[in-house]
């Protein structure tokens, strides 16, 4: 302990001494701003470097302190790292318990003018997934396994720090980085905002691709060598089964092989996912011993030399991950025989479950976050079709089949529900355009979470809430979607609530303007309504 303290003390003296002897060579954020020189930024994990490069463009030089292929959990910064950071404009680290050395760096450079940025600030973190960790079975080896986990560098605490694997949380990371850059170089605010908006659109598109692809696959379990994928569990319904202590470089021990065999047999899985740097030797042992194929999944914390040579980036690596997941989750498990009757029963059960959800009966755990891309497109209000009589057959149909109201009573009920003067809405990425009385108003919206509501009848609904990025005349501060879905899926129609008071909107249950795609005719909309 004394040795470590002395090392930190001497390092701090070294930094201060260098600053005092050569302050003309130190690039502070103030000097960079005044001379209009590019900013100098250092980061830890790769996504922070990539997002900063994209947002800053030509206005910053960005480097990671982590060597290619290193382990970001247990990396020890060098004296040279400390010196570089002390002379930089900003040091951006992930936080949330990922980099234990970040605190050491912060203490060493706190007297310098470098801006220290914890990129996870303000971002909702999930609890770290230990539920499926098969590396700690049996109390006799609990202490041994605990020490081994610490040596492997996968001890994160209670919260999962791998937030960059979630495209929606990555938008929040990028927003924190953008605000830092604006603070350091305010004259480039327009450039940083423009670059951020483009990055945000690409992340939203990536989120949509993950949801669309994974939602269509029959399986949901993956065996991994590191429990880094909790945000995929939350967002896409994937279940990660982590076999702790496995190394991508070293051949598995008999004990570790036995863990893999038992786990693979228990779940009938044919693949084991190792993170980047898995060696052919490890893959061959896994294939030979248990008949499972070892595939690579990339946690993106650092690039490998191969990644750099191939000019990979955040999006190409995430696309590879999606392709790997598609391969793994497309293969049915072998835990039970598969035949046409099973397929029919599965489909029937799935249909029944979907019908229950549509009717408002579901568990809280089934509800997932959704991107605004689920409602992307050009939408028309159905209110004009109610007024011109096009929907009369819908009300007659309801009266005939439900019998609790007359057709006229149904029409009066829906007239209150559908009433609106916003005849058309266009959603493009994060941008919403409202058409009202021949005029249009546009604004950017960001996700603000969801709320589960319980109705008087006992069924429930979910409001997906978006908040305008900036207050602007002509657009509501909040919009809330309700479309009978509780997880990511492309909407066929929706009810929309809007206004400037988030909580008051949640209490609104009598007026729910309803929108269908503009390419549909009134007759097609009526037919669709009667089908439900």
Coordinates of C-alpha atoms in Angstrom, one line a residue:
X1 CA 0.0 0.0 0.0
X2 CA 2.9 2.4 0.9
X3 CA 4.7 1.5 -2.3
X4 CA 1.6 2.3 -4.4
X5 CA 1.0 5.6 -2.6
X6 CA 4.6 6.6 -3.1
X7 CA 4.3 5.8 -6.8
X8 CA 1.2 8.0 -7.2
X9 CA 2.9 10.8 -5.2
X10 CA 6.0 10.7 -7.4
X11 CA 3.9 10.6 -10.5
X12 CA 2.0 13.7 -9.4
X13 CA 5.2 15.5 -8.7
X14 CA 6.5 14.5 -12.1
X15 CA 3.4 15.9 -13.8
X16 CA 3.5 19.2 -11.8
X17 CA 7.2 19.5 -12.5
X18 CA 6.8 19.0 -16.2
X19 CA 3.9 21.5 -16.3
X20 CA 6.0 24.1 -14.4
X21 CA 9.1 23.6 -16.7
X22 CA 7.3 23.6 -20.0
X23 CA 4.0 25.4 -19.7
X24 CA 4.4 26.8 -23.2
X25 CA 4.0 23.2 -24.5
X26 CA 1.0 22.3 -22.4
X27 CA -2.2 22.5 -24.5
X28 CA -4.9 23.5 -22.1
X29 CA -8.6 23.7 -23.2
X30 CA -8.4 27.4 -22.8
X31 CA -5.3 27.7 -25.1
X32 CA -6.9 25.4 -27.7
X33 CA -10.1 27.4 -27.8
X34 CA -8.3 30.8 -27.9
X35 CA -5.9 29.8 -30.7
X36 CA -8.5 27.7 -32.5
X37 CA -6.1 24.7 -32.5
X38 CA -7.6 21.3 -32.5
X39 CA -8.5 19.7 -29.2
X40 CA -6.5 16.9 -27.8
X41 CA -8.7 14.2 -26.2
X42 CA -7.8 10.8 -24.6
X43 CA -10.3 8.0 -23.9
X44 CA -10.4 4.6 -22.4
X45 CA -12.7 2.1 -24.2
X46 CA -12.9 2.2 -28.0
X47 CA -16.5 3.4 -28.4
X48 CA -15.7 6.6 -26.6
X49 CA -12.8 7.2 -29.0
X50 CA -15.0 6.5 -32.0
X51 CA -18.0 8.6 -30.9
X52 CA -15.6 11.5 -30.0
X53 CA -13.9 11.3 -33.4
X54 CA -17.2 11.3 -35.3
X55 CA -18.7 14.2 -33.3
X56 CA -15.5 16.3 -33.2
X57 CA -14.6 15.7 -36.9
X58 CA -11.5 17.8 -37.8
X59 CA -11.6 19.8 -34.6
X60 CA -10.0 17.2 -32.3
X61 CA -7.2 14.6 -32.2
X62 CA -8.6 11.6 -30.3
X63 CA -6.6 8.6 -28.9
X64 CA -7.3 5.7 -26.6
X65 CA -4.9 4.9 -23.8
X66 CA -5.7 1.2 -24.2
X67 CA -3.3 -0.8 -26.4
X68 CA -4.9 -3.1 -29.1
X69 CA -6.3 -6.3 -27.6
X70 CA -5.8 -5.3 -24.0
X71 CA -8.2 -5.9 -21.2
X72 CA -9.9 -2.6 -20.1
X73 CA -10.9 -4.0 -16.8
X74 CA -7.4 -4.5 -15.4
X75 CA -5.2 -2.2 -17.5
X76 CA -2.6 -0.2 -15.6
X77 CA -1.9 3.2 -17.0
X78 CA 1.8 4.0 -17.6
X79 CA 3.6 7.2 -16.6
X80 CA 3.6 8.2 -20.2
X81 CA -0.2 7.8 -20.2
X82 CA -0.5 10.1 -17.2
X83 CA 1.7 12.7 -18.8
X84 CA -0.3 12.7 -22.0
X85 CA -3.6 13.0 -20.2
X86 CA -2.3 15.9 -18.0
X87 CA -1.4 17.8 -21.2
X88 CA -4.7 17.1 -22.9
X89 CA -7.9 19.1 -23.1
X90 CA -10.1 16.2 -22.0
X91 CA -9.9 12.6 -20.6
X92 CA -13.1 10.7 -21.3
X93 CA -13.7 7.4 -19.4
X94 CA -16.7 5.1 -19.2
X95 CA -17.2 5.0 -15.5
X96 CA -19.9 2.9 -13.8
X97 CA -17.2 0.7 -12.2
X98 CA -15.4 -0.3 -15.4
X99 CA -12.0 1.3 -15.1
X100 CA -10.7 1.1 -11.6
X101 CA -7.6 3.0 -12.8
X102 CA -9.7 6.0 -13.9
X103 CA -9.8 7.2 -10.3
X104 CA -6.0 6.9 -10.1
X105 CA -5.7 9.1 -13.2
X106 CA -8.2 11.6 -11.9
X107 CA -6.3 12.0 -8.7
X108 CA -3.0 12.4 -10.5
X109 CA -4.1 15.1 -12.9
X110 CA -6.8 16.9 -10.9
X111 CA -4.5 20.0 -10.5
X112 CA -4.2 20.3 -14.3
X113 CA -6.6 22.0 -16.6
X114 CA -7.7 18.7 -18.4
X115 CA -11.4 18.1 -18.3
X116 CA -12.4 14.8 -16.7
X117 CA -15.5 13.3 -18.3
X118 CA -17.4 10.2 -17.0
X119 CA -19.3 9.2 -20.1
X120 CA -22.0 7.2 -18.3
X121 CA -23.2 10.2 -16.2
X122 CA -27.0 10.4 -16.2
X123 CA -27.4 7.1 -18.0
X124 CA -29.7 4.4 -16.5
X125 CA -27.6 1.3 -15.6
X126 CA -29.0 -2.2 -15.2
X127 CA -27.8 -4.6 -12.5
X128 CA -24.9 -6.8 -13.6
X129 CA -26.1 -10.3 -14.7
X130 CA -24.9 -13.0 -12.4
X131 CA -28.0 -15.1 -12.5
X132 CA -26.8 -17.4 -15.2
X133 CA -23.1 -17.5 -14.3
X134 CA -22.1 -21.2 -14.3
X135 CA -18.6 -20.4 -13.0
X136 CA -19.5 -20.4 -9.4
X137 CA -21.4 -23.7 -8.9
X138 CA -20.7 -25.3 -5.5
X139 CA -19.8 -23.6 -2.3
X140 CA -16.5 -25.5 -1.9
X141 CA -14.8 -23.4 -4.6
X142 CA -16.6 -20.1 -4.0
X143 CA -13.5 -18.3 -2.7
X144 CA -11.3 -19.7 -5.4
X145 CA -13.7 -18.7 -8.1
X146 CA -14.0 -15.2 -6.6
X147 CA -10.2 -14.7 -6.7
X148 CA -10.1 -16.0 -10.3
X149 CA -12.8 -13.6 -11.4
X150 CA -10.8 -10.7 -10.0
X151 CA -7.6 -11.9 -11.8
X152 CA -9.5 -12.2 -15.0
X153 CA -10.6 -8.6 -14.6
X154 CA -14.4 -9.1 -14.8
X155 CA -15.4 -7.8 -11.4
X156 CA -17.7 -4.9 -12.2
X157 CA -19.7 -4.4 -9.0
X158 CA -23.5 -4.3 -9.0
X159 CA -24.0 -2.4 -12.3
X160 CA -23.3 -3.5 -15.8
X161 CA -20.8 -1.0 -17.3
X162 CA -21.0 -2.2 -21.0
X163 CA -23.5 0.5 -22.0
X164 CA -21.9 1.1 -25.4
X165 CA -23.3 -2.3 -26.6
X166 CA -26.8 -0.7 -26.4
X167 CA -27.3 1.7 -29.4
X168 CA -29.9 3.7 -27.5
X169 CA -27.6 4.2 -24.5
X170 CA -24.8 5.0 -26.9
X171 CA -26.8 8.0 -28.0
X172 CA -26.7 9.2 -24.4
X173 CA -23.0 8.6 -24.2
X174 CA -22.5 10.5 -27.5
X175 CA -24.7 13.4 -26.2
X176 CA -22.5 13.7 -23.1
X177 CA -19.4 13.8 -25.3
X178 CA -21.0 16.4 -27.6
X179 CA -21.8 18.7 -24.6
X180 CA -18.1 18.3 -23.4
X181 CA -16.8 19.3 -26.9
X182 CA -19.1 22.3 -27.0
X183 CA -17.9 23.4 -23.6
X184 CA -14.3 23.2 -24.8
X185 CA -14.8 24.7 -28.2
X186 CA -18.1 26.7 -28.2
X187 CA -17.4 28.3 -31.6
X188 CA -17.9 24.8 -33.2
X189 CA -21.2 24.1 -31.6
X190 CA -23.1 23.9 -35.0
X191 CA -20.5 21.4 -36.3
X192 CA -20.6 19.2 -33.2
X193 CA -24.5 19.2 -33.2
X194 CA -24.6 18.3 -36.9
X195 CA -22.1 15.5 -36.5
X196 CA -23.9 14.2 -33.4
X197 CA -27.3 14.2 -35.2
X198 CA -25.8 12.1 -38.0
X199 CA -24.3 9.7 -35.5
X200 CA -27.6 9.5 -33.6
X201 CA -29.5 8.6 -36.7
X202 CA -27.1 5.8 -37.5
X203 CA -27.4 4.5 -33.9
X204 CA -31.2 4.5 -34.1
X205 CA -31.0 2.6 -37.4
X206 CA -28.7 0.1 -35.8
X207 CA -31.1 -0.3 -32.9
X208 CA -33.9 -1.0 -35.3
X209 CA -31.9 -3.6 -37.2
X210 CA -31.1 -5.5 -34.0
X211 CA -34.7 -5.5 -32.9
X212 CA -36.0 -6.5 -36.3
X213 CA -33.5 -9.3 -36.8
X214 CA -33.4 -10.8 -33.3
X215 CA -37.2 -10.6 -32.8
X216 CA -37.7 -12.9 -35.8
X217 CA -35.4 -15.7 -34.6
X218 CA -36.6 -18.8 -32.9
X219 CA -34.0 -19.0 -30.0
X220 CA -32.9 -16.6 -27.4
X221 CA -30.0 -18.2 -25.4
X222 CA -26.3 -17.7 -25.9
X223 CA -23.3 -19.2 -24.0
X224 CA -20.7 -16.5 -23.5
X225 CA -17.2 -16.4 -21.9
X226 CA -18.0 -13.0 -20.2
X227 CA -21.3 -11.7 -18.9
X228 CA -21.1 -8.4 -20.8
X229 CA -24.4 -8.5 -22.7
X230 CA -27.0 -7.6 -20.1
X231 CA -28.2 -4.7 -22.2
X232 CA -29.0 -7.1 -25.0
X233 CA -30.9 -9.2 -22.6
X234 CA -33.0 -6.2 -21.6
X235 CA -33.5 -4.7 -25.0
X236 CA -33.8 -7.8 -27.3
X237 CA -34.9 -10.6 -25.0
X238 CA -31.6 -12.5 -25.3
X239 CA -30.5 -14.7 -22.4
X240 CA -26.8 -14.8 -21.8
X241 CA -25.4 -17.9 -20.0
X242 CA -21.9 -17.0 -18.8
X243 CA -19.2 -19.6 -18.1
X244 CA -16.8 -17.5 -16.0
X245 CA -13.1 -17.9 -16.0
X246 CA -12.6 -18.9 -19.7
X247 CA -9.7 -17.3 -21.5
X248 CA -9.8 -16.7 -25.3
X249 CA -6.0 -17.4 -25.4
X250 CA -5.5 -20.4 -23.2
X251 CA -6.8 -23.9 -23.8
X252 CA -9.7 -24.6 -21.4
X253 CA -8.9 -26.8 -18.4
X254 CA -10.8 -30.0 -17.8
X255 CA -12.9 -28.2 -15.1
X256 CA -13.7 -25.4 -17.6
X257 CA -14.5 -27.8 -20.4
X258 CA -16.8 -29.7 -18.0
X259 CA -18.6 -26.4 -17.3
X260 CA -19.1 -25.8 -21.0
X261 CA -20.2 -29.3 -21.7
X262 CA -22.8 -29.3 -18.9
X263 CA -24.1 -25.9 -19.9
X264 CA -24.3 -26.7 -23.6
X265 CA -26.1 -30.0 -22.9
X266 CA -28.5 -28.4 -20.4
X267 CA -29.7 -25.9 -23.0
X268 CA -29.1 -28.0 -26.1
X269 CA -26.9 -25.3 -27.6
X270 CA -24.4 -25.8 -30.5
X271 CA -22.3 -22.7 -30.2
X272 CA -20.1 -21.1 -27.6
X273 CA -19.3 -17.3 -28.0
X274 CA -15.9 -16.1 -27.1
X275 CA -14.9 -12.5 -27.2
X276 CA -12.3 -11.0 -29.6
X277 CA -8.8 -12.7 -29.5
X278 CA -10.2 -16.2 -29.4
X279 CA -7.4 -18.4 -30.7
X280 CA -7.8 -21.3 -33.2
X281 CA -6.5 -23.7 -30.5
X282 CA -9.3 -22.8 -28.1
X283 CA -11.9 -23.1 -30.9
X284 CA -10.6 -26.5 -31.9
X285 CA -10.7 -27.9 -28.4
X286 CA -14.3 -26.7 -27.9
X287 CA -15.3 -28.2 -31.2
X288 CA -13.6 -31.5 -30.6
X289 CA -14.6 -32.0 -27.0
X290 CA -18.2 -31.0 -27.0
X291 CA -19.2 -30.8 -30.7
X292 CA -19.9 -27.1 -30.4
X293 CA -18.6 -24.4 -32.6
X294 CA -16.7 -21.5 -31.1
X295 CA -17.7 -18.2 -32.6
X296 CA -16.5 -14.7 -32.0
X297 CA -18.6 -12.0 -30.4
X298 CA -17.0 -8.6 -30.0
X299 CA -17.6 -6.6 -26.9
X300 CA -16.0 -3.5 -28.6
X301 CA -14.1 -2.4 -25.5
X302 CA -10.9 -2.4 -27.5
X303 CA -9.9 -3.1 -31.1
X304 CA -7.5 -5.9 -31.9
X305 CA -4.6 -5.5 -34.3
X306 CA -6.7 -7.4 -36.9
X307 CA -9.6 -5.0 -36.4
X308 CA -7.3 -2.0 -37.0
X309 CA -5.7 -3.6 -40.1
X310 CA -9.2 -4.3 -41.5
X311 CA -10.4 -0.8 -40.7
X312 CA -13.2 -2.0 -38.6
X313 CA -15.3 0.5 -36.6
X314 CA -18.1 0.6 -34.1
X315 CA -20.8 -0.1 -36.7
X316 CA -19.0 -2.8 -38.7
X317 CA -18.3 -4.7 -35.5
X318 CA -21.8 -4.4 -34.3
X319 CA -23.0 -5.6 -37.7
X320 CA -20.7 -8.6 -37.3
X321 CA -22.2 -9.2 -33.8
X322 CA -25.7 -9.1 -35.3
X323 CA -24.7 -11.7 -38.0
X324 CA -23.2 -13.9 -35.3
X325 CA -26.3 -13.7 -33.1
X326 CA -28.5 -14.4 -36.2
X327 CA -26.5 -17.6 -36.9
X328 CA -26.6 -18.8 -33.3
X329 CA -30.2 -17.9 -32.6
X330 CA -31.4 -19.4 -35.9
X331 CA -30.4 -22.8 -34.8
X332 CA -33.1 -24.6 -32.8
X333 CA -31.9 -26.1 -29.5
X334 CA -31.7 -29.9 -29.2
X335 CA -33.1 -30.3 -25.7
X336 CA -36.3 -31.8 -27.1
X337 CA -37.4 -33.4 -30.4
X338 CA -38.6 -31.0 -33.0
X339 CA -41.5 -31.9 -35.2
X340 CA -44.4 -30.3 -37.0
X341 CA -46.7 -30.7 -34.0
X342 CA -44.2 -28.8 -31.8
X343 CA -44.0 -26.1 -34.4
X344 CA -47.8 -25.8 -34.6
X345 CA -48.1 -25.7 -30.8
X346 CA -45.3 -23.1 -30.6
X347 CA -47.0 -20.9 -33.2
X348 CA -50.4 -21.3 -31.5
X349 CA -48.9 -20.4 -28.1
X350 CA -47.1 -17.4 -29.6
X351 CA -50.4 -16.2 -31.2
X352 CA -52.2 -16.6 -27.9
X353 CA -49.5 -14.7 -26.1
X354 CA -49.6 -11.9 -28.7
X355 CA -53.4 -11.7 -28.3
X356 CA -53.1 -11.4 -24.5
X357 CA -50.6 -8.5 -24.9
X358 CA -52.8 -6.8 -27.5
X359 CA -55.7 -7.0 -25.0
X360 CA -53.5 -5.5 -22.2
X361 CA -52.5 -8.5 -20.2
X362 CA -48.8 -8.9 -19.7
X363 CA -46.0 -9.0 -17.1
X364 CA -43.8 -6.0 -16.3
X365 CA -40.7 -8.0 -17.3
X366 CA -42.1 -8.4 -20.8
X367 CA -42.0 -4.6 -21.5
X368 CA -39.0 -3.4 -23.4
X369 CA -37.7 0.0 -24.5
X370 CA -38.5 1.1 -28.1
X371 CA -36.9 3.4 -30.6
X372 CA -38.8 6.2 -32.4
X373 CA -38.0 4.2 -35.6
X374 CA -40.9 1.9 -34.7
X375 CA -43.3 4.7 -35.7
X376 CA -41.2 6.0 -38.6
X377 CA -43.3 7.0 -41.7
X378 CA -46.1 9.2 -42.9
X379 CA -49.3 8.9 -40.9
X380 CA -52.8 10.3 -41.3
X381 CA -55.5 10.9 -38.7
X382 CA -58.6 8.7 -38.9
X383 CA -60.8 11.5 -37.5
X384 CA -61.8 12.8 -41.0
X385 CA -63.0 9.3 -41.9
X386 CA -65.2 9.3 -38.8
X387 CA -66.7 12.7 -39.8
X388 CA -67.4 11.7 -43.4
X389 CA -69.1 8.4 -42.5
X390 CA -66.4 6.1 -43.9
X391 CA -66.0 4.4 -40.5
X392 CA -69.8 3.9 -39.9
X393 CA -69.5 0.3 -40.9
X394 CA -66.9 -0.2 -38.2
X395 CA -69.3 1.0 -35.5
X396 CA -72.1 -1.1 -36.9
X397 CA -69.7 -4.1 -36.8
X398 CA -68.9 -3.4 -33.2
X399 CA -72.5 -3.0 -32.2
X400 CA -73.4 -6.3 -33.9
X401 CA -70.5 -8.3 -32.4
X402 CA -70.1 -6.8 -29.0
X403 CA -73.6 -5.6 -28.2
X404 CA -72.8 -3.3 -25.3
X405 CA -73.5 -0.1 -27.4
X406 CA -75.5 0.9 -30.4
X407 CA -73.6 1.9 -33.6
X408 CA -74.5 5.5 -32.8
X409 CA -73.2 5.3 -29.3
X410 CA -70.0 3.8 -30.6
X411 CA -69.6 6.6 -33.1
X412 CA -70.1 9.2 -30.3
X413 CA -67.5 7.4 -28.1
X414 CA -64.9 7.3 -30.9
X415 CA -65.6 10.8 -32.0
X416 CA -64.4 12.0 -28.6
X417 CA -61.4 9.6 -28.8
X418 CA -60.3 10.4 -32.4
X419 CA -60.9 14.1 -32.3
X420 CA -57.9 16.2 -33.4
X421 CA -56.8 19.1 -35.6
X422 CA -53.5 17.5 -36.4
X423 CA -54.4 15.8 -39.6
X424 CA -51.0 14.3 -40.5
X425 CA -47.7 13.4 -38.7
X426 CA -44.4 12.6 -40.3
X427 CA -41.7 10.7 -38.3
X428 CA -38.2 10.7 -39.9
X429 CA -35.5 9.3 -37.5
X430 CA -35.7 11.5 -34.4
X431 CA -37.6 14.3 -36.3
X432 CA -41.3 14.7 -36.0
X433 CA -43.3 17.0 -38.3
X434 CA -46.9 18.0 -37.4
X435 CA -49.4 19.2 -40.0
X436 CA -52.2 21.3 -38.7
X437 CA -54.6 23.6 -40.6
X438 CA -52.3 23.8 -43.6
X439 CA -49.2 24.6 -41.5
X440 CA -46.3 22.4 -40.5
X441 CA -44.1 22.4 -37.4
X442 CA -41.0 20.2 -36.8
X443 CA -38.7 19.3 -33.9
X444 CA -36.3 16.6 -32.7
X445 CA -37.4 14.2 -30.0
X446 CA -35.5 11.9 -27.7
X447 CA -36.6 8.9 -25.7
X448 CA -37.9 9.6 -22.2
X449 CA -38.8 6.1 -21.1
X450 CA -42.1 4.3 -20.8
X451 CA -45.0 4.1 -18.2
X452 CA -47.2 1.2 -17.6
X453 CA -50.9 2.2 -16.9
X454 CA -53.6 0.1 -15.4
X455 CA -57.1 0.8 -16.6
X456 CA -60.5 0.5 -14.7
X457 CA -61.3 -2.7 -16.6
X458 CA -58.1 -4.4 -15.1
X459 CA -56.2 -4.5 -18.3
X460 CA -53.1 -2.4 -18.9
X461 CA -51.3 -0.4 -21.5
X462 CA -47.8 1.0 -22.1
X463 CA -47.1 4.6 -23.0
X464 CA -43.8 5.2 -24.8
X465 CA -42.7 8.7 -24.2
X466 CA -40.5 11.1 -26.2
X467 CA -39.4 14.6 -25.2
X468 CA -38.5 17.4 -27.5
X469 CA -34.8 18.1 -27.6
X470 CA -35.5 21.9 -27.6
X471 CA -38.6 23.8 -26.6
X472 CA -40.0 25.2 -29.9
X473 CA -43.2 27.0 -30.8
X474 CA -45.7 24.8 -32.6
X475 CA -44.6 21.4 -31.3
X476 CA -45.5 19.7 -28.1
X477 CA -42.9 19.1 -25.4
X478 CA -44.0 15.5 -25.0
X479 CA -45.5 12.9 -27.2
X480 CA -46.7 9.5 -25.9
X481 CA -47.4 6.5 -28.1
X482 CA -49.8 3.7 -27.4
X483 CA -50.1 0.9 -30.0
X484 CA -50.9 -2.3 -28.0
X485 CA -47.3 -3.4 -28.3
X486 CA -44.9 -3.7 -25.4
X487 CA -41.6 -4.4 -27.1
X488 CA -39.8 -3.2 -30.3
X489 CA -41.9 -3.8 -33.4
X490 CA -43.0 -1.7 -36.4
X491 CA -46.3 -0.1 -35.6
X492 CA -49.2 -0.6 -38.0
X493 CA -51.2 2.2 -36.3
X494 CA -51.1 4.0 -33.0
X495 CA -52.8 6.4 -30.6
X496 CA -50.8 9.5 -29.8
X497 CA -51.0 11.8 -26.8
X498 CA -49.2 15.2 -26.8
X499 CA -48.8 18.2 -24.6
X500 CA -46.4 20.1 -22.4
X501 CA -47.1 18.2 -19.1
X502 CA -45.8 14.7 -19.0
X503 CA -47.8 13.5 -15.9
X504 CA -51.1 15.1 -17.1
X505 CA -50.8 13.3 -20.4
X506 CA -50.6 10.0 -18.5
X507 CA -54.0 10.7 -17.0
X508 CA -55.6 11.4 -20.4
X509 CA -57.8 8.4 -21.3
X510 CA -60.7 9.8 -23.2
X511 CA -59.0 11.6 -26.2
X512 CA -56.5 9.4 -28.1
X513 CA -56.0 10.7 -31.7
X514 CA -55.3 7.7 -33.9
X515 CA -53.1 7.4 -36.9
X516 CA -52.7 5.0 -39.8
X517 CA -50.3 5.1 -42.8
X518 CA -51.2 7.8 -45.3
X519 CA -51.1 5.4 -48.2
X520 CA -54.1 3.5 -46.8
X521 CA -57.5 4.5 -48.0
X522 CA -60.4 5.1 -45.7
X523 CA -62.0 1.8 -46.7
X524 CA -58.7 -0.1 -46.1
X525 CA -58.5 1.5 -42.6
X526 CA -62.1 0.5 -41.8
X527 CA -61.4 -3.1 -42.9
X528 CA -58.3 -3.2 -40.7
X529 CA -60.3 -1.9 -37.7
X530 CA -63.0 -4.6 -38.2
X531 CA -60.3 -7.3 -38.4
X532 CA -59.4 -6.4 -34.8

